[in-house]
Structure formats: structure tokens, C-alpha cells
Short mmCIF file of N, CA and C in Angstrom, two decimals:
data_model
loop_
_atom_site.label_atom_id
_atom_site.label_comp_id
_atom_site.label_asym_id
_atom_site.label_seq_id
_atom_site.Cartn_x
_atom_site.Cartn_y
_atom_site.Cartn_z
N MET A 1 -7.56 -17.01 -18.56
CA MET A 1 -8.24 -15.85 -19.10
C MET A 1 -7.69 -14.59 -18.42
N LEU A 2 -7.58 -13.53 -19.17
CA LEU A 2 -7.09 -12.26 -18.64
C LEU A 2 -8.24 -11.28 -18.45
N SER A 3 -8.11 -10.46 -17.45
CA SER A 3 -9.06 -9.36 -17.21
C SER A 3 -8.33 -8.05 -17.40
N ARG A 4 -8.99 -7.11 -18.07
CA ARG A 4 -8.41 -5.78 -18.26
C ARG A 4 -8.89 -4.89 -17.11
N LEU A 5 -7.91 -4.37 -16.36
CA LEU A 5 -8.22 -3.54 -15.19
C LEU A 5 -7.52 -2.19 -15.28
N LEU A 6 -8.07 -1.24 -14.55
CA LEU A 6 -7.41 0.06 -14.42
C LEU A 6 -6.04 -0.15 -13.79
N LYS A 7 -5.00 0.33 -14.48
CA LYS A 7 -3.62 0.21 -13.96
C LYS A 7 -3.22 1.49 -13.22
N ALA A 8 -3.55 2.64 -13.82
CA ALA A 8 -3.16 3.92 -13.24
C ALA A 8 -4.11 5.01 -13.69
N LYS A 9 -4.19 6.06 -12.87
CA LYS A 9 -5.04 7.19 -13.23
C LYS A 9 -4.45 8.46 -12.64
N ILE A 10 -4.41 9.51 -13.47
CA ILE A 10 -4.12 10.87 -13.00
C ILE A 10 -5.45 11.60 -13.08
N HIS A 11 -5.97 11.99 -11.92
CA HIS A 11 -7.34 12.48 -11.82
C HIS A 11 -7.39 14.00 -11.71
N ARG A 12 -8.14 14.61 -12.62
CA ARG A 12 -8.43 16.05 -12.61
C ARG A 12 -7.19 16.92 -12.76
N CYS A 13 -6.33 16.52 -13.69
CA CYS A 13 -5.23 17.42 -14.06
C CYS A 13 -5.78 18.45 -15.04
N VAL A 14 -5.04 19.53 -15.23
CA VAL A 14 -5.50 20.66 -16.04
C VAL A 14 -4.60 20.82 -17.26
N VAL A 15 -5.22 20.97 -18.43
CA VAL A 15 -4.46 21.17 -19.67
C VAL A 15 -3.74 22.52 -19.59
N THR A 16 -2.42 22.49 -19.81
CA THR A 16 -1.63 23.72 -19.83
C THR A 16 -1.28 24.15 -21.24
N GLN A 17 -1.30 23.21 -22.19
CA GLN A 17 -0.98 23.51 -23.59
C GLN A 17 -1.79 22.57 -24.49
N ALA A 18 -2.13 23.06 -25.67
CA ALA A 18 -2.73 22.25 -26.73
C ALA A 18 -1.98 22.63 -28.01
N GLU A 19 -1.10 21.75 -28.46
CA GLU A 19 -0.16 22.05 -29.56
C GLU A 19 -0.52 21.23 -30.80
N LEU A 20 -1.34 21.80 -31.67
CA LEU A 20 -1.82 21.10 -32.85
C LEU A 20 -0.69 20.62 -33.74
N HIS A 21 0.35 21.40 -33.92
CA HIS A 21 1.40 21.07 -34.88
C HIS A 21 2.60 20.36 -34.25
N TYR A 22 2.49 19.98 -32.98
CA TYR A 22 3.53 19.17 -32.34
C TYR A 22 3.26 17.71 -32.67
N GLU A 23 4.30 16.90 -32.72
CA GLU A 23 4.11 15.46 -32.96
C GLU A 23 3.13 14.92 -31.93
N GLY A 24 2.19 14.11 -32.40
CA GLY A 24 1.10 13.63 -31.55
C GLY A 24 1.55 12.99 -30.26
N SER A 25 0.78 13.16 -29.22
CA SER A 25 1.09 12.59 -27.91
C SER A 25 0.42 13.45 -26.85
N CYS A 26 0.74 13.15 -25.61
CA CYS A 26 0.38 14.02 -24.49
C CYS A 26 1.58 14.09 -23.57
N ALA A 27 2.14 15.28 -23.43
CA ALA A 27 3.26 15.49 -22.51
C ALA A 27 2.70 15.65 -21.10
N ILE A 28 3.25 14.86 -20.18
CA ILE A 28 2.78 14.85 -18.79
C ILE A 28 3.97 15.09 -17.88
N ASP A 29 3.81 16.01 -16.93
CA ASP A 29 4.86 16.28 -15.94
C ASP A 29 5.44 14.95 -15.45
N GLY A 30 6.77 14.82 -15.52
CA GLY A 30 7.43 13.58 -15.15
C GLY A 30 7.15 13.12 -13.73
N THR A 31 6.91 14.05 -12.83
CA THR A 31 6.57 13.68 -11.46
C THR A 31 5.26 12.92 -11.42
N LEU A 32 4.26 13.41 -12.16
CA LEU A 32 2.96 12.73 -12.22
C LEU A 32 3.10 11.36 -12.89
N LEU A 33 3.87 11.30 -13.99
CA LEU A 33 4.10 10.02 -14.68
C LEU A 33 4.68 8.99 -13.71
N ASP A 34 5.73 9.39 -12.99
CA ASP A 34 6.40 8.45 -12.10
C ASP A 34 5.49 7.98 -10.97
N LEU A 35 4.76 8.90 -10.35
CA LEU A 35 3.87 8.52 -9.26
C LEU A 35 2.77 7.58 -9.74
N ALA A 36 2.27 7.80 -10.95
CA ALA A 36 1.20 6.95 -11.50
C ALA A 36 1.75 5.65 -12.07
N GLY A 37 3.06 5.59 -12.31
CA GLY A 37 3.63 4.40 -12.92
C GLY A 37 3.31 4.28 -14.40
N ILE A 38 3.08 5.41 -15.06
CA ILE A 38 2.82 5.42 -16.50
C ILE A 38 4.15 5.53 -17.21
N ARG A 39 4.38 4.66 -18.16
CA ARG A 39 5.63 4.65 -18.92
C ARG A 39 5.56 5.62 -20.08
N GLU A 40 6.72 6.17 -20.43
CA GLU A 40 6.80 6.99 -21.63
C GLU A 40 6.44 6.11 -22.83
N TYR A 41 5.63 6.63 -23.72
CA TYR A 41 5.12 5.97 -24.93
C TYR A 41 4.01 4.96 -24.65
N GLU A 42 3.57 4.86 -23.41
CA GLU A 42 2.46 3.95 -23.09
C GLU A 42 1.15 4.54 -23.60
N GLU A 43 0.28 3.67 -24.08
CA GLU A 43 -1.06 4.11 -24.51
C GLU A 43 -1.80 4.67 -23.30
N ILE A 44 -2.42 5.82 -23.50
CA ILE A 44 -3.22 6.44 -22.44
C ILE A 44 -4.60 6.78 -22.99
N HIS A 45 -5.57 6.67 -22.11
CA HIS A 45 -6.93 7.10 -22.40
C HIS A 45 -7.12 8.44 -21.71
N ILE A 46 -7.66 9.40 -22.43
CA ILE A 46 -7.89 10.72 -21.86
C ILE A 46 -9.38 11.01 -21.92
N TRP A 47 -9.93 11.35 -20.77
CA TRP A 47 -11.34 11.71 -20.66
C TRP A 47 -11.40 13.17 -20.24
N ASN A 48 -11.97 13.99 -21.12
CA ASN A 48 -12.05 15.43 -20.88
C ASN A 48 -13.30 15.69 -20.04
N VAL A 49 -13.10 16.02 -18.78
CA VAL A 49 -14.21 16.27 -17.86
C VAL A 49 -14.96 17.53 -18.28
N THR A 50 -14.27 18.49 -18.86
CA THR A 50 -14.88 19.77 -19.22
C THR A 50 -15.85 19.65 -20.39
N ASN A 51 -15.46 18.91 -21.44
CA ASN A 51 -16.32 18.86 -22.63
C ASN A 51 -16.87 17.47 -22.95
N GLY A 52 -16.50 16.46 -22.17
CA GLY A 52 -17.03 15.12 -22.36
C GLY A 52 -16.35 14.28 -23.43
N LYS A 53 -15.38 14.84 -24.14
CA LYS A 53 -14.70 14.08 -25.19
C LYS A 53 -13.76 13.05 -24.58
N ARG A 54 -13.62 11.91 -25.29
CA ARG A 54 -12.73 10.83 -24.87
C ARG A 54 -11.85 10.47 -26.05
N PHE A 55 -10.56 10.26 -25.79
CA PHE A 55 -9.66 9.90 -26.88
C PHE A 55 -8.46 9.13 -26.33
N THR A 56 -7.72 8.53 -27.24
CA THR A 56 -6.57 7.72 -26.89
C THR A 56 -5.34 8.27 -27.60
N THR A 57 -4.22 8.32 -26.90
CA THR A 57 -2.94 8.71 -27.48
C THR A 57 -1.85 8.00 -26.68
N TYR A 58 -0.65 8.56 -26.64
CA TYR A 58 0.42 7.96 -25.85
C TYR A 58 1.10 9.05 -25.03
N ALA A 59 1.72 8.63 -23.94
CA ALA A 59 2.36 9.57 -23.02
C ALA A 59 3.79 9.86 -23.44
N ILE A 60 4.18 11.12 -23.31
CA ILE A 60 5.60 11.48 -23.37
C ILE A 60 5.92 12.25 -22.09
N ARG A 61 7.17 12.20 -21.71
CA ARG A 61 7.61 12.79 -20.46
C ARG A 61 7.76 14.30 -20.59
N GLY A 62 7.12 15.02 -19.68
CA GLY A 62 7.31 16.46 -19.56
C GLY A 62 8.28 16.74 -18.43
N GLU A 63 8.77 17.94 -18.39
CA GLU A 63 9.74 18.34 -17.36
C GLU A 63 9.16 18.13 -15.96
N GLU A 64 9.93 17.48 -15.09
CA GLU A 64 9.51 17.24 -13.72
C GLU A 64 9.25 18.56 -13.00
N GLY A 65 8.14 18.62 -12.29
CA GLY A 65 7.81 19.80 -11.50
C GLY A 65 7.27 20.97 -12.30
N SER A 66 7.13 20.81 -13.62
CA SER A 66 6.67 21.92 -14.46
C SER A 66 5.15 22.06 -14.46
N GLY A 67 4.45 20.99 -14.11
CA GLY A 67 2.99 21.01 -14.18
C GLY A 67 2.44 20.84 -15.58
N ILE A 68 3.30 20.55 -16.56
CA ILE A 68 2.84 20.47 -17.95
C ILE A 68 1.88 19.30 -18.19
N ILE A 69 0.78 19.62 -18.83
CA ILE A 69 -0.12 18.65 -19.44
C ILE A 69 -0.41 19.23 -20.82
N SER A 70 0.28 18.73 -21.83
CA SER A 70 0.16 19.27 -23.19
C SER A 70 -0.44 18.22 -24.11
N VAL A 71 -1.62 18.51 -24.62
CA VAL A 71 -2.29 17.62 -25.57
C VAL A 71 -1.83 18.05 -26.96
N ASN A 72 -1.24 17.11 -27.70
CA ASN A 72 -0.53 17.45 -28.93
C ASN A 72 -1.11 16.78 -30.17
N GLY A 73 -0.75 17.32 -31.33
CA GLY A 73 -1.17 16.76 -32.61
C GLY A 73 -2.68 16.87 -32.77
N GLY A 74 -3.25 15.93 -33.50
CA GLY A 74 -4.68 15.95 -33.76
C GLY A 74 -5.52 15.95 -32.50
N ALA A 75 -5.00 15.36 -31.42
CA ALA A 75 -5.73 15.33 -30.16
C ALA A 75 -5.93 16.73 -29.58
N ALA A 76 -5.14 17.70 -30.04
CA ALA A 76 -5.30 19.08 -29.56
C ALA A 76 -6.68 19.64 -29.89
N HIS A 77 -7.37 19.03 -30.86
CA HIS A 77 -8.75 19.44 -31.17
C HIS A 77 -9.73 18.98 -30.08
N GLN A 78 -9.27 18.08 -29.21
CA GLN A 78 -10.15 17.49 -28.20
C GLN A 78 -10.07 18.18 -26.83
N ALA A 79 -9.12 19.11 -26.67
CA ALA A 79 -8.92 19.73 -25.36
C ALA A 79 -8.40 21.15 -25.53
N ASP A 80 -8.84 22.02 -24.65
CA ASP A 80 -8.39 23.41 -24.62
C ASP A 80 -7.63 23.66 -23.32
N VAL A 81 -6.76 24.65 -23.34
CA VAL A 81 -6.05 25.05 -22.12
C VAL A 81 -7.10 25.35 -21.04
N GLY A 82 -6.87 24.80 -19.86
CA GLY A 82 -7.79 24.98 -18.75
C GLY A 82 -8.78 23.85 -18.55
N ASP A 83 -8.93 22.96 -19.54
CA ASP A 83 -9.84 21.82 -19.40
C ASP A 83 -9.34 20.86 -18.33
N LEU A 84 -10.28 20.26 -17.61
CA LEU A 84 -9.96 19.22 -16.64
C LEU A 84 -9.94 17.87 -17.33
N LEU A 85 -8.91 17.06 -17.06
CA LEU A 85 -8.77 15.74 -17.68
C LEU A 85 -8.62 14.66 -16.63
N ILE A 86 -9.00 13.45 -17.03
CA ILE A 86 -8.61 12.23 -16.34
C ILE A 86 -7.79 11.44 -17.34
N ILE A 87 -6.59 11.03 -16.95
CA ILE A 87 -5.70 10.26 -17.81
C ILE A 87 -5.56 8.88 -17.18
N ALA A 88 -5.85 7.82 -17.96
CA ALA A 88 -5.85 6.47 -17.41
C ALA A 88 -5.11 5.49 -18.31
N THR A 89 -4.58 4.45 -17.68
CA THR A 89 -4.00 3.31 -18.41
C THR A 89 -4.63 2.04 -17.87
N PHE A 90 -4.62 1.02 -18.70
CA PHE A 90 -5.19 -0.27 -18.34
C PHE A 90 -4.16 -1.36 -18.58
N GLY A 91 -4.30 -2.46 -17.88
CA GLY A 91 -3.41 -3.60 -18.07
C GLY A 91 -4.20 -4.89 -18.05
N ASP A 92 -3.64 -5.93 -18.64
CA ASP A 92 -4.26 -7.25 -18.67
C ASP A 92 -3.64 -8.10 -17.56
N PHE A 93 -4.50 -8.71 -16.74
CA PHE A 93 -4.06 -9.44 -15.56
C PHE A 93 -4.68 -10.83 -15.53
N SER A 94 -3.89 -11.81 -15.11
CA SER A 94 -4.44 -13.15 -14.86
C SER A 94 -5.38 -13.04 -13.66
N ASN A 95 -6.17 -14.09 -13.42
CA ASN A 95 -7.08 -14.06 -12.28
C ASN A 95 -6.33 -13.85 -10.97
N ALA A 96 -5.21 -14.53 -10.80
CA ALA A 96 -4.43 -14.38 -9.57
C ALA A 96 -3.88 -12.97 -9.45
N GLU A 97 -3.37 -12.43 -10.55
CA GLU A 97 -2.85 -11.05 -10.53
C GLU A 97 -3.97 -10.06 -10.26
N ALA A 98 -5.13 -10.29 -10.87
CA ALA A 98 -6.27 -9.38 -10.70
C ALA A 98 -6.74 -9.35 -9.25
N ASP A 99 -6.72 -10.51 -8.60
CA ASP A 99 -7.15 -10.56 -7.20
C ASP A 99 -6.28 -9.70 -6.29
N ALA A 100 -5.01 -9.56 -6.62
CA ALA A 100 -4.07 -8.80 -5.79
C ALA A 100 -3.84 -7.38 -6.28
N HIS A 101 -4.36 -7.05 -7.46
CA HIS A 101 -4.03 -5.76 -8.10
C HIS A 101 -4.66 -4.58 -7.39
N LYS A 102 -3.88 -3.52 -7.25
CA LYS A 102 -4.36 -2.22 -6.77
C LYS A 102 -3.87 -1.17 -7.76
N PRO A 103 -4.75 -0.35 -8.30
CA PRO A 103 -4.31 0.68 -9.25
C PRO A 103 -3.53 1.78 -8.53
N ARG A 104 -2.73 2.49 -9.31
CA ARG A 104 -2.00 3.66 -8.79
C ARG A 104 -2.79 4.90 -9.18
N LEU A 105 -3.34 5.58 -8.20
CA LEU A 105 -4.21 6.73 -8.43
C LEU A 105 -3.52 7.99 -7.92
N VAL A 106 -3.41 8.97 -8.80
CA VAL A 106 -2.78 10.25 -8.46
C VAL A 106 -3.84 11.33 -8.64
N TYR A 107 -4.11 12.06 -7.58
CA TYR A 107 -5.10 13.14 -7.61
C TYR A 107 -4.34 14.47 -7.67
N ALA A 108 -4.63 15.24 -8.72
CA ALA A 108 -3.88 16.47 -8.97
C ALA A 108 -4.60 17.69 -8.40
N ASN A 109 -3.81 18.68 -8.01
CA ASN A 109 -4.30 20.01 -7.67
C ASN A 109 -4.48 20.79 -8.97
N PRO A 110 -5.14 21.95 -8.94
CA PRO A 110 -5.34 22.74 -10.17
C PRO A 110 -4.05 23.17 -10.86
N ASN A 111 -2.91 23.19 -10.15
CA ASN A 111 -1.64 23.55 -10.78
C ASN A 111 -0.83 22.31 -11.18
N ASN A 112 -1.51 21.15 -11.21
CA ASN A 112 -0.92 19.87 -11.61
C ASN A 112 0.20 19.39 -10.70
N THR A 113 0.14 19.79 -9.44
CA THR A 113 0.97 19.16 -8.42
C THR A 113 0.10 18.10 -7.75
N VAL A 114 0.71 17.27 -6.94
CA VAL A 114 -0.01 16.14 -6.35
C VAL A 114 -0.77 16.57 -5.10
N ASN A 115 -2.07 16.33 -5.11
CA ASN A 115 -2.90 16.54 -3.93
C ASN A 115 -2.73 15.35 -2.99
N HIS A 116 -2.95 14.14 -3.54
CA HIS A 116 -2.73 12.91 -2.79
C HIS A 116 -2.72 11.73 -3.74
N THR A 117 -2.30 10.58 -3.23
CA THR A 117 -2.31 9.34 -4.00
C THR A 117 -3.14 8.31 -3.25
N ALA A 118 -3.57 7.29 -3.98
CA ALA A 118 -4.36 6.21 -3.38
C ALA A 118 -4.19 4.96 -4.22
N ASN A 119 -4.74 3.86 -3.71
CA ASN A 119 -4.73 2.63 -4.50
C ASN A 119 -6.11 1.99 -4.59
N CYS A 120 -7.14 2.76 -4.23
CA CYS A 120 -8.51 2.30 -4.42
C CYS A 120 -9.42 3.52 -4.55
N ILE A 121 -10.54 3.32 -5.20
CA ILE A 121 -11.54 4.38 -5.38
C ILE A 121 -12.61 4.15 -4.32
N PRO A 122 -12.99 5.19 -3.57
CA PRO A 122 -14.00 5.00 -2.52
C PRO A 122 -15.32 4.47 -3.08
N VAL A 123 -16.01 3.72 -2.25
CA VAL A 123 -17.32 3.20 -2.62
C VAL A 123 -18.26 4.38 -2.87
N GLN A 124 -19.00 4.32 -3.97
CA GLN A 124 -19.97 5.37 -4.28
C GLN A 124 -21.26 5.06 -3.54
N VAL A 125 -21.76 6.02 -2.80
CA VAL A 125 -22.99 5.82 -2.04
C VAL A 125 -24.17 6.38 -2.79
N ALA A 126 -25.34 5.85 -2.48
CA ALA A 126 -26.57 6.28 -3.14
C ALA A 126 -27.03 7.62 -2.62
#
């Protein structure tokens, strides 16, 4: 049996562009993609922290070091420039793989540079 687990997350990146008439996708700064281990054309889940909307699209590579987070095509209706996003991918893992799995977590600064990386989410306290 396989378990679906969080594979990677880019946390609190900021939308820099929303291009309704661009071919659908989300362009992500290549530096962030590489650190998170997200592949070009991989399905991504986007959770808009600013407005609560959630949607799915695919990643395309943006220029490294540019800070670009561009929500494109119909998904541009789901995000505005300046919105905070969480971008996540999931993978299917066998029990043995799941036991050893650690997600790749990238925490972004407001200019979409890397604040820090991690491989676990801290325990939430009451």
C-alpha cells in the first residue's frame, strides 16, 4: 500500500505577477524550484494564504534569482500580485519509503529569496 505524503513546500512566497493570458502554469524562481526539488511541469498545489483560495496547476521554471512567482492562465483569477502563497507537491511512498521520508521545505522571504530550509515542520503546541 502507498501513502501520499508532502514531498516539498515553498512556504510564504509572494505573487509577483498574475498573467491571465499566459499559457497556464505557475512560474517559480529556478532557485526555489531547485531547493524544493520541484520538477518543471510537476503538479503543484497552491494555497493562497491571503484570500484562502486553493488550486492546482503545474510548475514552470522562472529565471534563477529573479524572485518570480507568476500565477498564469485561468489560475490568475485565484491570486493577485502581493498575495502570500504556499506551494506544495506530494508523492506516493511505500511504507518503508514513508518511514524514512523527509520533505524538502523552503521558507521564503518577502522578496522570494530563501530565508531558510528544513526537512520537518515543528510540533504545534497548544
